[in-house]
Coordinates of C-alpha atoms in Angstrom, one line a residue:
Chain W
M1 CA 36.0 56.6 -51.0
N2 CA 38.4 54.2 -52.6
K3 CA 37.5 51.0 -54.3
F4 CA 38.6 48.8 -51.3
A5 CA 36.3 50.7 -48.9
R6 CA 33.3 50.1 -51.2
W7 CA 34.0 46.4 -51.3
S8 CA 34.8 46.2 -47.6
L9 CA 31.2 47.1 -46.7
T10 CA 29.9 44.1 -48.4
L11 CA 32.8 41.9 -47.3
P12 CA 31.4 40.6 -43.9
A13 CA 28.1 39.5 -45.5
T14 CA 29.9 38.0 -48.5
I15 CA 32.3 36.0 -46.3
A16 CA 29.4 34.8 -44.1
V17 CA 27.3 33.6 -47.1
V18 CA 30.2 31.9 -48.8
L19 CA 31.7 30.3 -45.7
L20 CA 28.5 29.2 -44.0
L21 CA 26.2 28.6 -46.9
V22 CA 27.8 28.1 -50.2
I23 CA 30.8 26.0 -49.1
P24 CA 28.8 23.7 -46.7
V25 CA 26.1 23.1 -49.4
V26 CA 28.6 22.5 -52.2
L27 CA 30.6 20.1 -49.9
T28 CA 27.4 18.3 -49.0
I29 CA 26.5 17.8 -52.6
A30 CA 30.1 16.9 -53.5
T31 CA 30.1 14.0 -51.1
T32 CA 27.4 12.3 -53.2
F33 CA 29.9 12.0 -56.1
G34 CA 32.6 10.3 -54.1
E35 CA 31.0 6.9 -53.7
A36 CA 32.8 3.6 -54.5
G37 CA 30.2 2.6 -57.1
G38 CA 31.1 5.6 -59.4
P39 CA 30.3 9.3 -59.3
F40 CA 26.5 8.9 -60.0
S41 CA 25.9 5.7 -58.2
T42 CA 23.8 7.2 -55.4
Y43 CA 21.6 9.0 -57.9
A44 CA 21.2 5.8 -59.9
A45 CA 20.2 4.1 -56.7
F46 CA 17.7 6.9 -55.9
F47 CA 16.0 6.8 -59.2
K48 CA 15.9 3.0 -59.3
S49 CA 14.3 2.7 -55.9
G50 CA 10.5 2.5 -56.0
F51 CA 10.2 3.8 -52.5
R52 CA 12.4 6.9 -53.0
M53 CA 10.8 7.8 -56.3
A54 CA 7.4 7.5 -54.6
V55 CA 8.6 10.1 -52.0
L56 CA 9.8 12.4 -54.8
Y57 CA 6.5 12.0 -56.8
R58 CA 4.4 12.5 -53.7
T59 CA 6.3 15.7 -52.8
L60 CA 6.0 17.1 -56.3
Q61 CA 2.3 16.2 -56.4
I62 CA 1.5 17.8 -53.0
A63 CA 3.5 20.9 -53.9
L64 CA 1.8 21.3 -57.3
I65 CA -1.7 20.8 -55.9
T66 CA -1.0 23.2 -53.0
T67 CA 0.3 25.7 -55.5
G68 CA -2.7 25.4 -57.8
I69 CA -5.3 25.7 -54.9
S70 CA -3.3 28.6 -53.4
L71 CA -3.2 30.5 -56.7
V72 CA -7.0 30.3 -57.2
V73 CA -7.9 31.0 -53.6
G74 CA -5.3 33.7 -53.1
F75 CA -6.1 35.4 -56.4
I76 CA -9.8 35.7 -55.7
T77 CA -9.3 36.9 -52.2
A78 CA -6.6 39.4 -53.2
Y79 CA -8.9 40.7 -55.9
V80 CA -11.7 41.3 -53.4
I81 CA -9.3 43.0 -51.0
A82 CA -7.9 45.2 -53.7
Q83 CA -11.4 46.5 -54.4
M84 CA -12.2 47.3 -50.7
P85 CA -12.2 50.9 -49.4
G86 CA -9.2 51.9 -47.3
R87 CA -10.3 50.9 -43.8
L88 CA -11.8 47.6 -44.6
K89 CA -8.8 46.8 -46.8
S90 CA -6.4 47.3 -43.9
I91 CA -8.4 45.1 -41.6
M92 CA -8.4 42.3 -44.2
I93 CA -4.7 42.7 -44.7
V94 CA -4.1 42.4 -41.0
A95 CA -6.3 39.3 -41.0
A96 CA -4.2 37.7 -43.7
V97 CA -0.9 38.8 -42.2
F98 CA -1.6 37.4 -38.7
P99 CA -1.5 33.7 -39.7
L100 CA 1.6 34.4 -41.8
L101 CA 3.5 35.7 -38.8
T102 CA 2.3 32.8 -36.7
G103 CA 4.8 29.9 -36.7
V104 CA 4.5 26.8 -38.9
V105 CA 4.3 24.5 -35.9
V106 CA 1.4 26.3 -34.4
R107 CA -0.5 26.5 -37.7
S108 CA 0.0 22.8 -38.4
F109 CA -0.9 21.9 -34.9
A110 CA -4.3 23.5 -35.3
W111 CA -5.1 21.0 -38.0
L112 CA -4.3 18.1 -35.7
I113 CA -7.1 19.4 -33.4
I114 CA -9.5 19.8 -36.4
L115 CA -8.8 16.6 -38.3
G116 CA -7.8 14.2 -35.5
K117 CA -9.6 11.0 -34.4
N118 CA -11.2 13.0 -31.5
G119 CA -11.0 16.2 -33.6
I120 CA -13.7 18.8 -34.3
I121 CA -14.8 17.4 -37.7
N122 CA -15.2 13.8 -36.3
N123 CA -17.0 15.1 -33.2
V124 CA -19.5 17.2 -35.3
L125 CA -20.1 14.4 -37.8
M126 CA -20.6 11.8 -35.0
S127 CA -23.0 14.0 -33.0
V128 CA -25.1 14.7 -36.1
G129 CA -25.2 11.0 -36.7
L130 CA -23.6 11.0 -40.1
I131 CA -20.9 8.6 -39.1
S132 CA -20.7 6.1 -36.3
E133 CA -16.9 5.5 -36.3
P134 CA -14.4 8.4 -36.4
L135 CA -12.9 8.9 -39.8
S136 CA -9.1 8.7 -40.0
M137 CA -8.3 12.0 -41.8
L138 CA -4.8 12.5 -40.5
Y139 CA -1.7 11.1 -42.2
T140 CA -3.3 11.3 -45.6
Q141 CA -2.3 13.3 -48.6
G142 CA -5.5 15.3 -48.1
S143 CA -4.5 16.4 -44.5
V144 CA -1.1 17.5 -45.7
I145 CA -2.5 19.5 -48.6
V146 CA -5.1 21.2 -46.4
A147 CA -2.5 22.3 -43.9
M148 CA -0.1 23.4 -46.7
V149 CA -2.8 25.5 -48.4
Y150 CA -3.6 27.0 -45.0
L151 CA 0.1 27.8 -44.6
F152 CA 0.6 29.4 -48.0
V153 CA -2.7 31.2 -48.9
P154 CA -1.8 34.3 -46.8
L155 CA 1.6 34.5 -48.6
M156 CA -0.2 34.3 -52.0
I157 CA -2.8 37.0 -50.9
L158 CA -0.1 39.4 -49.8
T159 CA 1.9 38.9 -53.0
L160 CA -1.1 39.5 -55.2
V161 CA -2.8 42.4 -53.3
G162 CA 0.2 44.6 -54.1
V163 CA 0.2 43.5 -57.8
L164 CA -3.5 44.0 -58.2
E165 CA -3.5 47.4 -56.6
G166 CA -0.8 48.4 -59.0
I167 CA -3.1 47.9 -62.0
P168 CA -4.2 51.3 -63.1
R169 CA -8.0 51.8 -62.6
D170 CA -8.1 53.7 -66.0
L171 CA -7.2 50.5 -67.9
I172 CA -10.2 48.6 -66.5
E173 CA -12.5 51.6 -67.0
A174 CA -11.2 51.9 -70.6
A175 CA -11.9 48.3 -71.3
T176 CA -15.4 48.5 -69.8
S177 CA -16.3 51.8 -71.5
L178 CA -15.2 50.3 -74.8
G179 CA -17.8 47.6 -74.2
A180 CA -15.7 44.7 -72.8
R181 CA -17.8 42.3 -70.7
P182 CA -16.5 41.4 -67.2
I183 CA -15.1 38.0 -68.1
P184 CA -13.1 39.2 -71.2
T185 CA -11.9 42.2 -69.2
F186 CA -10.7 39.8 -66.6
L187 CA -9.1 37.5 -69.1
Q188 CA -7.6 40.0 -71.4
V189 CA -6.7 43.0 -69.1
I190 CA -6.4 42.0 -65.5
L191 CA -5.0 38.5 -65.8
P192 CA -2.1 39.4 -68.2
L193 CA -1.2 42.4 -65.9
A194 CA -1.2 40.2 -62.9
A195 CA 0.7 37.3 -64.5
P196 CA 4.2 38.3 -63.1
G197 CA 2.7 38.5 -59.6
L198 CA 1.0 35.1 -60.1
I199 CA 4.3 33.6 -61.1
V200 CA 6.1 35.1 -58.1
G201 CA 3.4 33.7 -55.8
A202 CA 3.4 30.3 -57.5
V203 CA 7.2 30.1 -57.1
L204 CA 7.1 31.0 -53.4
V205 CA 4.3 28.5 -52.7
F206 CA 5.8 25.7 -54.8
T207 CA 9.3 26.0 -53.3
G208 CA 7.9 26.5 -49.8
S209 CA 5.7 23.4 -50.0
F210 CA 8.2 21.3 -51.9
T211 CA 10.9 21.8 -49.2
S212 CA 8.6 21.9 -46.1
Y213 CA 9.4 19.8 -43.1
A214 CA 7.2 20.6 -40.0
T215 CA 3.8 20.2 -41.8
P216 CA 4.4 16.8 -43.4
Q217 CA 6.1 15.7 -40.2
L218 CA 3.0 16.5 -38.1
L219 CA 0.2 15.8 -40.5
G220 CA 1.7 13.2 -42.9
G221 CA 3.8 11.1 -40.5
E222 CA 5.7 8.1 -41.9
K223 CA 2.9 7.3 -44.4
Q224 CA 3.1 10.6 -46.3
M225 CA 6.8 11.1 -46.2
M226 CA 8.0 14.0 -48.3
M227 CA 11.5 15.0 -49.4
G228 CA 12.0 17.3 -46.3
T229 CA 11.0 14.6 -43.8
F230 CA 12.8 12.0 -45.8
L231 CA 16.1 14.0 -45.7
Y232 CA 15.7 14.4 -41.9
Q233 CA 15.0 10.7 -41.4
R234 CA 18.0 9.6 -43.5
A235 CA 20.3 12.1 -41.7
M236 CA 19.2 11.8 -38.1
V237 CA 17.5 8.5 -37.7
T238 CA 19.3 6.1 -40.0
F239 CA 22.5 8.2 -40.2
D240 CA 22.8 7.5 -43.9
W241 CA 24.5 10.8 -44.7
V242 CA 25.3 10.1 -48.3
G243 CA 21.7 9.2 -48.8
A244 CA 20.6 12.4 -47.1
S245 CA 23.0 14.4 -49.2
T246 CA 21.6 12.9 -52.3
I247 CA 18.1 13.9 -51.3
A248 CA 19.5 17.4 -50.5
A249 CA 21.1 17.7 -53.9
I250 CA 17.9 16.7 -55.7
M251 CA 16.0 19.2 -53.7
V252 CA 18.5 22.0 -54.5
V253 CA 18.4 21.3 -58.2
I254 CA 14.6 21.2 -58.4
T255 CA 14.1 24.3 -56.3
I256 CA 16.7 26.5 -58.0
G257 CA 15.6 25.1 -61.4
V258 CA 12.0 26.1 -60.8
V259 CA 13.1 29.6 -59.6
L260 CA 15.3 30.2 -62.6
I261 CA 12.8 29.1 -65.2
M262 CA 9.8 30.9 -63.6
S263 CA 11.7 34.2 -63.1
R264 CA 12.7 34.1 -66.7
M265 CA 9.1 33.5 -67.7
A266 CA 7.9 36.3 -65.4
R267 CA 10.3 38.7 -67.1
R268 CA 9.1 37.7 -70.5
L269 CA 5.5 37.9 -69.6
N270 CA 5.6 41.3 -68.0
P271 CA 3.7 43.6 -70.4
M272 CA 4.9 46.7 -68.5
A273 CA 8.6 45.8 -68.9
V274 CA 10.6 47.8 -71.3
Chain K
M1 CA -7.9 49.5 -59.4
A2 CA -11.4 49.6 -57.9
T3 CA -14.5 48.2 -59.4
R4 CA -17.6 46.7 -57.9
I5 CA -17.3 43.1 -56.9
H6 CA -19.7 40.2 -57.6
P7 CA -21.4 39.0 -54.4
L8 CA -20.2 35.5 -55.0
L9 CA -16.6 36.6 -54.9
G10 CA -17.3 38.5 -51.7
A11 CA -18.8 35.5 -50.1
F12 CA -15.9 33.4 -51.2
A13 CA -13.5 35.9 -49.6
I14 CA -15.4 35.7 -46.4
L15 CA -15.1 31.9 -46.4
V16 CA -11.4 32.2 -47.0
F17 CA -11.0 34.5 -44.0
F18 CA -13.0 32.1 -41.9
F19 CA -10.6 29.3 -43.1
L20 CA -7.6 31.5 -42.2
L21 CA -8.7 32.6 -38.7
A22 CA -10.9 29.7 -37.4
P23 CA -8.0 27.4 -36.7
L24 CA -6.3 30.0 -34.6
V25 CA -9.5 30.6 -32.6
I26 CA -9.7 26.8 -32.1
I27 CA -6.2 26.8 -30.6
V28 CA -7.2 29.5 -28.1
G29 CA -10.4 27.5 -27.2
A30 CA -8.5 24.3 -26.8
A31 CA -5.9 26.0 -24.5
L32 CA -8.7 27.0 -22.1
S33 CA -10.4 23.7 -21.9
D34 CA -10.6 22.0 -18.5
T35 CA -9.9 18.6 -19.9
T36 CA -6.7 16.5 -20.1
F37 CA -7.1 16.0 -23.8
L38 CA -7.3 18.5 -26.6
T39 CA -10.9 19.5 -27.5
F40 CA -13.0 22.2 -29.0
P41 CA -15.3 23.8 -28.0
P42 CA -13.6 23.9 -24.6
Q43 CA -15.3 22.0 -21.8
G44 CA -15.1 24.2 -18.8
L45 CA -12.7 27.1 -18.6
T46 CA -9.3 27.1 -16.9
L47 CA -5.9 28.7 -17.1
R48 CA -4.1 25.8 -15.6
W49 CA -2.6 24.7 -18.9
F50 CA -0.9 28.1 -19.0
A51 CA 0.4 27.6 -15.5
N52 CA 1.5 24.1 -16.6
I53 CA 3.9 25.6 -19.2
F54 CA 5.9 27.3 -16.5
Q55 CA 6.2 24.1 -14.6
I56 CA 7.7 22.2 -17.5
E57 CA 11.4 23.1 -17.3
A58 CA 12.1 22.2 -21.0
F59 CA 9.6 24.8 -22.2
R60 CA 11.2 27.5 -20.0
R61 CA 14.7 26.6 -21.0
T62 CA 14.0 26.4 -24.7
A63 CA 11.9 29.6 -24.7
I64 CA 15.0 31.4 -23.3
T65 CA 17.2 29.8 -25.9
S66 CA 14.8 30.8 -28.7
L67 CA 14.8 34.4 -27.5
Q68 CA 18.6 34.5 -27.2
V69 CA 19.1 33.0 -30.6
A70 CA 16.5 35.3 -32.2
I71 CA 18.0 38.5 -30.7
L72 CA 21.7 37.6 -31.3
G73 CA 20.9 36.2 -34.8
T74 CA 18.9 39.2 -35.9
G75 CA 21.5 41.6 -34.5
L76 CA 24.3 39.8 -36.3
S77 CA 22.4 39.7 -39.6
L78 CA 21.6 43.5 -39.3
L79 CA 25.2 44.2 -38.4
I80 CA 26.5 42.6 -41.6
G81 CA 23.4 43.2 -43.7
I82 CA 23.0 47.0 -43.3
P83 CA 26.5 47.8 -44.6
A84 CA 26.0 45.4 -47.5
A85 CA 22.6 47.0 -48.3
Y86 CA 24.2 50.4 -48.1
A87 CA 27.0 49.5 -50.5
L88 CA 24.7 47.8 -52.9
N89 CA 22.6 50.9 -53.2
R90 CA 25.3 53.6 -53.0
Y91 CA 27.7 52.0 -55.4
R92 CA 25.3 50.1 -57.6
V93 CA 27.2 50.8 -60.7
E94 CA 30.6 49.8 -59.4
L95 CA 29.6 46.6 -57.6
P96 CA 29.1 43.4 -59.6
R97 CA 25.5 42.1 -60.0
W98 CA 26.1 38.7 -58.6
L99 CA 26.7 40.2 -55.1
S100 CA 23.0 41.0 -54.7
T101 CA 22.1 37.5 -55.9
L102 CA 24.6 36.1 -53.3
F103 CA 22.7 37.7 -50.5
V104 CA 19.3 36.1 -51.4
L105 CA 20.9 32.6 -51.6
P106 CA 19.7 31.8 -48.0
I107 CA 16.1 32.0 -49.3
L108 CA 16.9 30.2 -52.5
V109 CA 18.5 27.1 -50.9
P110 CA 15.9 24.9 -49.2
E111 CA 16.0 25.6 -45.5
I112 CA 16.2 21.9 -44.6
V113 CA 19.2 21.4 -46.9
F114 CA 20.9 24.5 -45.3
G115 CA 20.3 23.1 -41.8
F116 CA 21.7 19.7 -42.8
A117 CA 24.8 21.3 -44.5
L118 CA 25.4 23.4 -41.4
L119 CA 25.2 20.4 -39.1
K120 CA 27.7 18.5 -41.3
S121 CA 30.2 21.3 -41.8
I122 CA 30.0 23.6 -38.8
T123 CA 28.7 21.7 -35.8
I124 CA 30.4 18.3 -36.6
G125 CA 33.1 19.4 -39.1
L126 CA 34.4 22.4 -37.2
G127 CA 33.2 21.2 -33.8
L128 CA 31.5 24.5 -33.0
P129 CA 29.2 24.5 -29.9
V130 CA 25.5 23.9 -30.8
F131 CA 24.4 27.4 -29.5
I132 CA 26.9 29.2 -31.8
S133 CA 25.8 27.1 -34.7
L134 CA 22.2 28.0 -34.0
V135 CA 23.0 31.8 -33.8
V136 CA 25.1 31.7 -37.0
G137 CA 22.5 29.6 -38.8
H138 CA 19.7 31.9 -37.9
A139 CA 21.7 35.0 -38.7
L140 CA 22.3 33.6 -42.2
L141 CA 18.8 32.4 -42.7
I142 CA 17.5 35.9 -42.1
L143 CA 20.2 37.9 -43.8
P144 CA 18.1 38.3 -47.0
Y145 CA 15.5 40.2 -45.0
S146 CA 18.2 42.6 -43.6
V147 CA 19.7 43.2 -47.1
R148 CA 16.5 43.4 -49.1
V149 CA 14.2 45.3 -46.7
V150 CA 16.9 47.8 -45.6
G151 CA 17.9 48.0 -49.3
A152 CA 14.3 48.9 -50.3
S153 CA 14.3 51.9 -48.0
L154 CA 17.8 52.9 -49.1
A155 CA 16.6 52.9 -52.7
S156 CA 14.4 55.9 -51.9
F157 CA 17.0 57.7 -49.9
D158 CA 18.5 60.8 -51.5
F159 CA 22.2 60.3 -51.2
S160 CA 22.9 64.0 -51.9
I161 CA 21.9 64.7 -48.3
E162 CA 24.8 62.4 -47.3
E163 CA 27.2 64.1 -49.7
A164 CA 26.2 67.5 -48.2
A165 CA 27.1 66.3 -44.7
R166 CA 30.3 64.8 -46.0
S167 CA 31.4 68.0 -47.9
L168 CA 30.7 70.0 -44.8
G169 CA 33.3 67.9 -43.0
C170 CA 31.3 65.3 -41.2
P171 CA 33.3 62.0 -40.9
P172 CA 31.9 58.9 -42.8
L173 CA 30.7 56.9 -39.8
K174 CA 29.1 59.9 -38.1
T175 CA 27.4 60.8 -41.3
F176 CA 26.0 57.3 -41.6
M177 CA 24.8 57.2 -38.0
T178 CA 23.3 60.7 -37.9
V179 CA 22.2 61.3 -41.5
V180 CA 21.6 58.0 -43.3
L181 CA 20.4 55.8 -40.5
P182 CA 17.5 58.0 -39.2
N183 CA 16.2 58.2 -42.8
I184 CA 16.1 54.4 -43.2
R185 CA 14.7 53.8 -39.8
A186 CA 11.4 52.2 -41.1
G187 CA 13.3 49.7 -43.2
V188 CA 15.6 48.7 -40.3
I189 CA 12.6 48.2 -38.0
A190 CA 10.8 46.2 -40.7
A191 CA 13.9 44.0 -41.3
F192 CA 14.3 43.5 -37.6
I193 CA 10.7 42.3 -37.1
L194 CA 10.6 40.0 -40.1
A195 CA 14.0 38.5 -39.1
F196 CA 13.0 38.1 -35.5
I197 CA 9.7 36.4 -36.4
T198 CA 11.4 34.1 -38.9
S199 CA 14.0 33.1 -36.3
I200 CA 11.7 32.5 -33.4
N201 CA 9.4 30.3 -35.6
D202 CA 12.1 28.4 -37.5
V203 CA 12.0 24.6 -37.5
S204 CA 13.8 23.4 -40.6
V205 CA 17.2 24.8 -39.8
S206 CA 17.0 24.4 -36.0
V207 CA 15.9 20.8 -36.2
F208 CA 19.4 19.8 -37.2
L209 CA 21.2 22.2 -34.9
T210 CA 19.7 21.2 -31.5
G211 CA 21.9 19.1 -29.4
P212 CA 21.9 17.6 -25.9
G213 CA 20.5 20.1 -23.6
I214 CA 20.0 22.8 -26.2
S215 CA 16.8 23.2 -28.2
T216 CA 14.6 25.9 -29.4
L217 CA 10.9 26.3 -28.5
P218 CA 9.3 25.1 -31.8
I219 CA 11.5 22.0 -31.7
Q220 CA 10.6 21.4 -28.1
I221 CA 6.9 21.7 -29.0
L222 CA 7.3 19.1 -31.7
A223 CA 9.0 16.8 -29.3
H224 CA 6.4 17.3 -26.6
M225 CA 3.6 16.6 -29.2
E226 CA 5.1 13.2 -29.9
Q227 CA 4.6 12.1 -26.3
F228 CA 1.6 14.2 -24.9
F229 CA -1.4 15.5 -26.7
D230 CA -2.8 17.7 -23.9
P231 CA -3.8 21.4 -23.9
T232 CA -0.3 22.5 -22.8
I233 CA 0.7 22.5 -26.4
A234 CA -2.3 24.7 -27.2
S235 CA -1.4 27.1 -24.5
V236 CA 2.2 27.4 -25.6
S237 CA 0.8 28.1 -29.1
V238 CA -1.3 30.8 -27.7
L239 CA 1.7 32.4 -26.0
L240 CA 3.5 32.3 -29.4
M241 CA 0.5 33.9 -31.0
L242 CA 0.6 36.7 -28.3
V243 CA 4.2 37.4 -29.4
T244 CA 2.9 37.8 -33.0
V245 CA 0.2 40.1 -31.7
G246 CA 2.8 42.2 -29.9
V247 CA 5.0 42.3 -33.0
M248 CA 2.1 43.4 -35.2
A249 CA 1.2 46.1 -32.7
I250 CA 4.8 47.4 -33.0
V251 CA 4.6 47.3 -36.8
E252 CA 1.3 49.2 -36.8
A253 CA 2.6 51.8 -34.4
T254 CA 5.8 52.4 -36.3
L255 CA 5.2 51.7 -39.9
G256 CA 1.5 50.9 -40.5
L257 CA 0.7 47.4 -41.5
T258 CA 0.1 48.2 -45.1
F259 CA 3.8 48.3 -45.7
L260 CA 3.7 44.5 -45.7
T261 CA 2.0 44.5 -49.1
K262 CA 4.6 46.8 -50.7

């Protein structure tokens, strides 16, 4: 086959990505530099505005807390799954995959029923007599984080089960037979070998929660506005397209920055890499 | 790796699974409740909220749109994704490295930004109909699945079989269809399923690309929730969960579910 034929197979997909993704996104970002007040005026306005910075900080904070909790919860669960005998392991993986394949709207909606004014938690607490007035748990940072952790723990588990299963049993046995106690074995053998997987999981969860839309929309409302809901509001409610494009540009820079830095770190940390 | 686990870790894992599955059980319970508000445990059992879905025209219409977009979008992404995955594996040495990076861009760029950019440039800029924008947007969003998942099964394909067929005089396209494709069947099915599920559940891209009269089911659910908070939403959610169950049954029957951790 000649050179052109080889290229031509990748051509339709290449054209599609360039025409429908790269150019639209680059053009969107480009419009933020064409303002009358100078090329960086919209960014200066963004970083000077207390409200907009609060949205950015809140988004970073929620994404970081979600990532941290998901890492701990996901790692322990994946560790347990990896130790299970075949049958039980498959059942546990199915149980983790099922929520993952269920849509984000459905999974966020469940937390409206649980945390709402007439929700399950309030009903239980009131019938037990612990509280007399329903607590308002929705539209708080906590409600957004709970729903986000719920959203991303399955992803973390699935990422880590594969990684933990790949750790050769001999290595752990060698450490144990040489007298290493469980905690040093964990810290010095298992954790370093799992580090690249932990980084991949952390990147997936951080970027996913940093850019999420449906969950903060449903569980955070106006009070807990995040970058995703802020972008939508600017674009479709106030029709401030330059403002929306500025938010989009900041989101792209942070997401791609995190991915690049972390994937470099993962490569450096991988003790199995040649 | 297999060692004994501490009972505390085991108990923790059981709690995590409770946390993961209980909310879904709650939705099913709420969908069956014979009340006009959402509650759990259900008070009285009824299927009327399921019947109610079919009476609401907007749900019927958007469910059909969602299915059309998912099928067309997935088909389109496989149509351009499979040749790309093939070329990336077959001619790995000759093709530049940035090509494979290019095909994961739809995952790298935040979905909500992609949706907004598409609205600005395609729907408004080029004046494309909303439905076409939706199909194209979804096809692009799920392209990485087509390229990566099909690519993973091509990576373990022995290309000398293909060369054997070619040297015996089989034409290129026929070789691909009768020799290569049957061998990467599992990857194509997996890519189709992941892409389909992603499309049918998508919110962030679709939210910008729905116009007057055209919307997808998840967007319609969001809109409905802003006005009504009755068990209809729970029953629509149950139907969407049944789609997931169906998909998982297909995965289990064709590939075995453990492929998802690979």
